[in-house]
Amino acid sequence: MLDRAEDRVRWRTSSYSNSEGGACVEVALSTLTRVRDTKDREGGRLDVPFTAWRAFTSALRQA
């Protein structure tokens, strides 16, 4: 079960979630960036410092 702080997190689903294959993630942004599998929301998540997430997404845009 998720804790109360987790209940207040606003998850955003990838705009590609309805595509074939359904291999998509959801992201919640705050001081930590949380990433989880759209199909298995209770299966765990990856927590990354927001600054590291910003560097990662910036590098993806430049690639």
Short mmCIF file of N, CA, C and O in Angstrom, two decimals:
data_model
loop_
_atom_site.label_atom_id
_atom_site.label_comp_id
_atom_site.label_asym_id
_atom_site.label_seq_id
_atom_site.Cartn_x
_atom_site.Cartn_y
_atom_site.Cartn_z
N MET A 1 0.84 -1.18 0.00
CA MET A 1 0.00 0.00 0.00
C MET A 1 0.88 1.25 0.00
O MET A 1 1.94 1.28 0.62
N LEU A 2 0.44 2.29 -0.67
CA LEU A 2 1.21 3.53 -0.77
C LEU A 2 1.02 4.37 0.49
O LEU A 2 -0.04 4.37 1.10
N ASP A 3 2.07 5.10 0.88
CA ASP A 3 1.95 5.96 2.06
C ASP A 3 1.20 7.24 1.72
O ASP A 3 0.93 7.54 0.57
N ARG A 4 0.85 8.01 2.74
CA ARG A 4 0.06 9.23 2.54
C ARG A 4 0.75 10.24 1.63
O ARG A 4 0.12 10.88 0.82
N ALA A 5 2.06 10.40 1.77
CA ALA A 5 2.80 11.32 0.90
C ALA A 5 2.67 10.88 -0.56
O ALA A 5 2.53 11.70 -1.45
N GLU A 6 2.69 9.59 -0.78
CA GLU A 6 2.55 9.06 -2.13
C GLU A 6 1.17 9.36 -2.70
O GLU A 6 1.02 9.61 -3.89
N ASP A 7 0.15 9.36 -1.87
CA ASP A 7 -1.21 9.66 -2.31
C ASP A 7 -1.32 11.07 -2.87
O ASP A 7 -2.17 11.34 -3.71
N ARG A 8 -0.49 11.98 -2.42
CA ARG A 8 -0.54 13.38 -2.86
C ARG A 8 0.28 13.65 -4.11
O ARG A 8 0.22 14.74 -4.66
N VAL A 9 1.03 12.68 -4.56
CA VAL A 9 1.87 12.84 -5.74
C VAL A 9 0.99 12.85 -6.99
O VAL A 9 0.09 12.05 -7.12
N ARG A 10 1.27 13.77 -7.89
CA ARG A 10 0.53 13.85 -9.15
C ARG A 10 1.33 13.16 -10.25
O ARG A 10 2.36 13.68 -10.70
N TRP A 11 0.87 12.00 -10.64
CA TRP A 11 1.54 11.23 -11.68
C TRP A 11 1.09 11.69 -13.04
O TRP A 11 -0.09 11.96 -13.26
N ARG A 12 2.02 11.78 -13.98
CA ARG A 12 1.71 12.12 -15.38
C ARG A 12 2.04 10.91 -16.23
O ARG A 12 3.15 10.37 -16.15
N THR A 13 1.10 10.51 -17.06
CA THR A 13 1.28 9.37 -17.93
C THR A 13 1.85 9.84 -19.27
O THR A 13 1.46 10.88 -19.79
N SER A 14 2.74 9.06 -19.81
CA SER A 14 3.32 9.37 -21.11
C SER A 14 2.24 9.53 -22.16
O SER A 14 1.25 8.81 -22.17
N SER A 15 2.44 10.46 -23.07
CA SER A 15 1.48 10.67 -24.15
C SER A 15 1.48 9.47 -25.11
O SER A 15 0.57 9.33 -25.92
N TYR A 16 2.46 8.60 -25.01
CA TYR A 16 2.54 7.41 -25.86
C TYR A 16 1.92 6.18 -25.20
O TYR A 16 2.01 5.08 -25.72
N SER A 17 1.27 6.33 -24.05
CA SER A 17 0.73 5.19 -23.32
C SER A 17 -0.32 4.41 -24.10
O SER A 17 -0.53 3.24 -23.84
N ASN A 18 -0.99 5.03 -25.02
CA ASN A 18 -2.00 4.33 -25.80
C ASN A 18 -1.45 3.71 -27.07
O ASN A 18 -2.19 3.17 -27.87
N SER A 19 -0.14 3.77 -27.25
CA SER A 19 0.47 3.21 -28.46
C SER A 19 0.55 1.69 -28.36
O SER A 19 0.40 1.12 -27.29
N GLU A 20 0.79 1.05 -29.47
CA GLU A 20 0.93 -0.41 -29.48
C GLU A 20 2.08 -0.83 -28.60
O GLU A 20 3.10 -0.19 -28.55
N GLY A 21 1.90 -1.92 -27.92
CA GLY A 21 2.95 -2.44 -27.04
C GLY A 21 2.80 -1.97 -25.61
O GLY A 21 3.09 -2.70 -24.69
N GLY A 22 2.35 -0.76 -25.40
CA GLY A 22 2.07 -0.25 -24.07
C GLY A 22 3.26 -0.21 -23.13
O GLY A 22 3.08 -0.25 -21.92
N ALA A 23 4.47 -0.15 -23.63
CA ALA A 23 5.65 -0.09 -22.78
C ALA A 23 5.90 1.35 -22.37
O ALA A 23 6.76 2.03 -22.92
N CYS A 24 5.12 1.85 -21.42
CA CYS A 24 5.18 3.26 -21.05
C CYS A 24 5.39 3.44 -19.56
O CYS A 24 5.17 2.53 -18.76
N VAL A 25 5.79 4.64 -19.21
CA VAL A 25 6.03 4.98 -17.82
C VAL A 25 5.20 6.19 -17.41
O VAL A 25 4.70 6.92 -18.26
N GLU A 26 5.09 6.37 -16.10
CA GLU A 26 4.48 7.57 -15.52
C GLU A 26 5.56 8.27 -14.72
O GLU A 26 6.44 7.63 -14.16
N VAL A 27 5.46 9.59 -14.65
CA VAL A 27 6.46 10.38 -13.94
C VAL A 27 5.75 11.35 -13.00
O VAL A 27 4.72 11.92 -13.35
N ALA A 28 6.29 11.52 -11.81
CA ALA A 28 5.82 12.52 -10.85
C ALA A 28 7.01 13.40 -10.50
O ALA A 28 8.07 12.90 -10.13
N LEU A 29 6.84 14.71 -10.65
CA LEU A 29 7.93 15.64 -10.42
C LEU A 29 7.76 16.39 -9.11
O LEU A 29 6.68 16.88 -8.81
N SER A 30 8.83 16.47 -8.36
CA SER A 30 8.92 17.30 -7.14
C SER A 30 10.42 17.43 -6.88
O SER A 30 11.19 17.47 -7.83
N THR A 31 10.85 17.48 -5.64
CA THR A 31 12.29 17.51 -5.38
C THR A 31 12.92 16.20 -5.82
O THR A 31 14.09 16.15 -6.15
N LEU A 32 12.11 15.13 -5.81
CA LEU A 32 12.50 13.85 -6.39
C LEU A 32 11.64 13.61 -7.62
O LEU A 32 10.47 13.97 -7.63
N THR A 33 12.21 13.00 -8.61
CA THR A 33 11.42 12.57 -9.76
C THR A 33 11.15 11.10 -9.57
O THR A 33 12.08 10.32 -9.34
N ARG A 34 9.89 10.74 -9.62
CA ARG A 34 9.50 9.35 -9.44
C ARG A 34 9.06 8.79 -10.79
O ARG A 34 8.32 9.44 -11.51
N VAL A 35 9.51 7.59 -11.11
CA VAL A 35 9.18 6.95 -12.37
C VAL A 35 8.65 5.56 -12.06
O VAL A 35 9.25 4.83 -11.26
N ARG A 36 7.53 5.19 -12.70
CA ARG A 36 6.97 3.85 -12.50
C ARG A 36 6.37 3.35 -13.80
O ARG A 36 6.09 4.12 -14.72
N ASP A 37 6.15 2.05 -13.86
CA ASP A 37 5.56 1.39 -15.02
C ASP A 37 4.06 1.64 -15.02
O ASP A 37 3.38 1.41 -14.02
N THR A 38 3.53 2.09 -16.14
CA THR A 38 2.10 2.36 -16.26
C THR A 38 1.27 1.11 -16.03
O THR A 38 0.20 1.17 -15.42
N LYS A 39 1.74 -0.03 -16.50
CA LYS A 39 0.98 -1.27 -16.38
C LYS A 39 1.08 -1.90 -14.99
O LYS A 39 0.25 -2.72 -14.63
N ASP A 40 2.12 -1.55 -14.22
CA ASP A 40 2.33 -2.17 -12.91
C ASP A 40 2.64 -1.09 -11.89
O ASP A 40 3.75 -0.98 -11.38
N ARG A 41 1.65 -0.29 -11.57
CA ARG A 41 1.84 0.87 -10.69
C ARG A 41 2.27 0.49 -9.27
O ARG A 41 2.90 1.28 -8.59
N GLU A 42 1.92 -0.70 -8.83
CA GLU A 42 2.29 -1.14 -7.49
C GLU A 42 3.62 -1.90 -7.48
O GLU A 42 4.09 -2.30 -6.43
N GLY A 43 4.22 -2.06 -8.64
CA GLY A 43 5.43 -2.88 -8.76
C GLY A 43 6.72 -2.20 -8.37
O GLY A 43 7.78 -2.76 -8.54
N GLY A 44 6.65 -1.01 -7.85
CA GLY A 44 7.85 -0.30 -7.46
C GLY A 44 8.08 0.91 -8.35
O GLY A 44 7.37 1.12 -9.32
N ARG A 45 9.05 1.71 -7.95
CA ARG A 45 9.34 2.91 -8.72
C ARG A 45 10.81 3.25 -8.56
O ARG A 45 11.49 2.77 -7.66
N LEU A 46 11.26 4.11 -9.45
CA LEU A 46 12.62 4.62 -9.41
C LEU A 46 12.54 6.07 -8.96
O LEU A 46 11.79 6.86 -9.55
N ASP A 47 13.25 6.43 -7.91
CA ASP A 47 13.32 7.81 -7.43
C ASP A 47 14.67 8.40 -7.80
O ASP A 47 15.71 7.81 -7.50
N VAL A 48 14.64 9.56 -8.46
CA VAL A 48 15.86 10.22 -8.94
C VAL A 48 15.81 11.68 -8.50
O VAL A 48 14.76 12.32 -8.60
N PRO A 49 16.92 12.26 -8.03
CA PRO A 49 16.91 13.69 -7.72
C PRO A 49 16.47 14.50 -8.95
O PRO A 49 16.84 14.16 -10.08
N PHE A 50 15.67 15.54 -8.73
CA PHE A 50 15.13 16.32 -9.84
C PHE A 50 16.23 16.87 -10.74
O PHE A 50 16.09 16.85 -11.96
N THR A 51 17.33 17.32 -10.17
CA THR A 51 18.42 17.87 -10.99
C THR A 51 19.00 16.81 -11.93
O THR A 51 19.33 17.11 -13.08
N ALA A 52 19.11 15.58 -11.47
CA ALA A 52 19.61 14.49 -12.32
C ALA A 52 18.59 14.18 -13.42
O ALA A 52 18.97 13.92 -14.57
N TRP A 53 17.29 14.20 -13.08
CA TRP A 53 16.25 13.97 -14.09
C TRP A 53 16.29 15.04 -15.17
O TRP A 53 16.19 14.76 -16.36
N ARG A 54 16.46 16.29 -14.75
CA ARG A 54 16.53 17.41 -15.71
C ARG A 54 17.72 17.23 -16.65
O ARG A 54 17.61 17.42 -17.85
N ALA A 55 18.86 16.84 -16.11
CA ALA A 55 20.05 16.60 -16.94
C ALA A 55 19.79 15.45 -17.92
O ALA A 55 20.17 15.52 -19.09
N PHE A 56 19.14 14.40 -17.45
CA PHE A 56 18.83 13.25 -18.30
C PHE A 56 17.90 13.64 -19.45
O PHE A 56 18.18 13.34 -20.61
N THR A 57 16.80 14.35 -19.16
CA THR A 57 15.86 14.72 -20.22
C THR A 57 16.48 15.75 -21.17
O THR A 57 16.20 15.72 -22.36
N SER A 58 17.33 16.62 -20.66
CA SER A 58 18.03 17.58 -21.54
C SER A 58 18.96 16.85 -22.50
O SER A 58 19.02 17.18 -23.69
N ALA A 59 19.66 15.85 -22.01
CA ALA A 59 20.56 15.06 -22.86
C ALA A 59 19.76 14.31 -23.93
O ALA A 59 20.20 14.19 -25.07
N LEU A 60 18.58 13.82 -23.58
CA LEU A 60 17.74 13.13 -24.57
C LEU A 60 17.30 14.08 -25.69
O LEU A 60 17.28 13.69 -26.86
N ARG A 61 16.97 15.30 -25.32
CA ARG A 61 16.53 16.27 -26.33
C ARG A 61 17.67 16.63 -27.28
O ARG A 61 17.44 16.96 -28.43
N GLN A 62 18.90 16.61 -26.79
CA GLN A 62 20.05 16.98 -27.61
C GLN A 62 20.52 15.84 -28.50
O GLN A 62 21.25 16.08 -29.45
N ALA A 63 20.12 14.64 -28.16
CA ALA A 63 20.58 13.46 -28.93
C ALA A 63 19.91 13.36 -30.28
O ALA A 63 18.89 13.84 -30.57
#
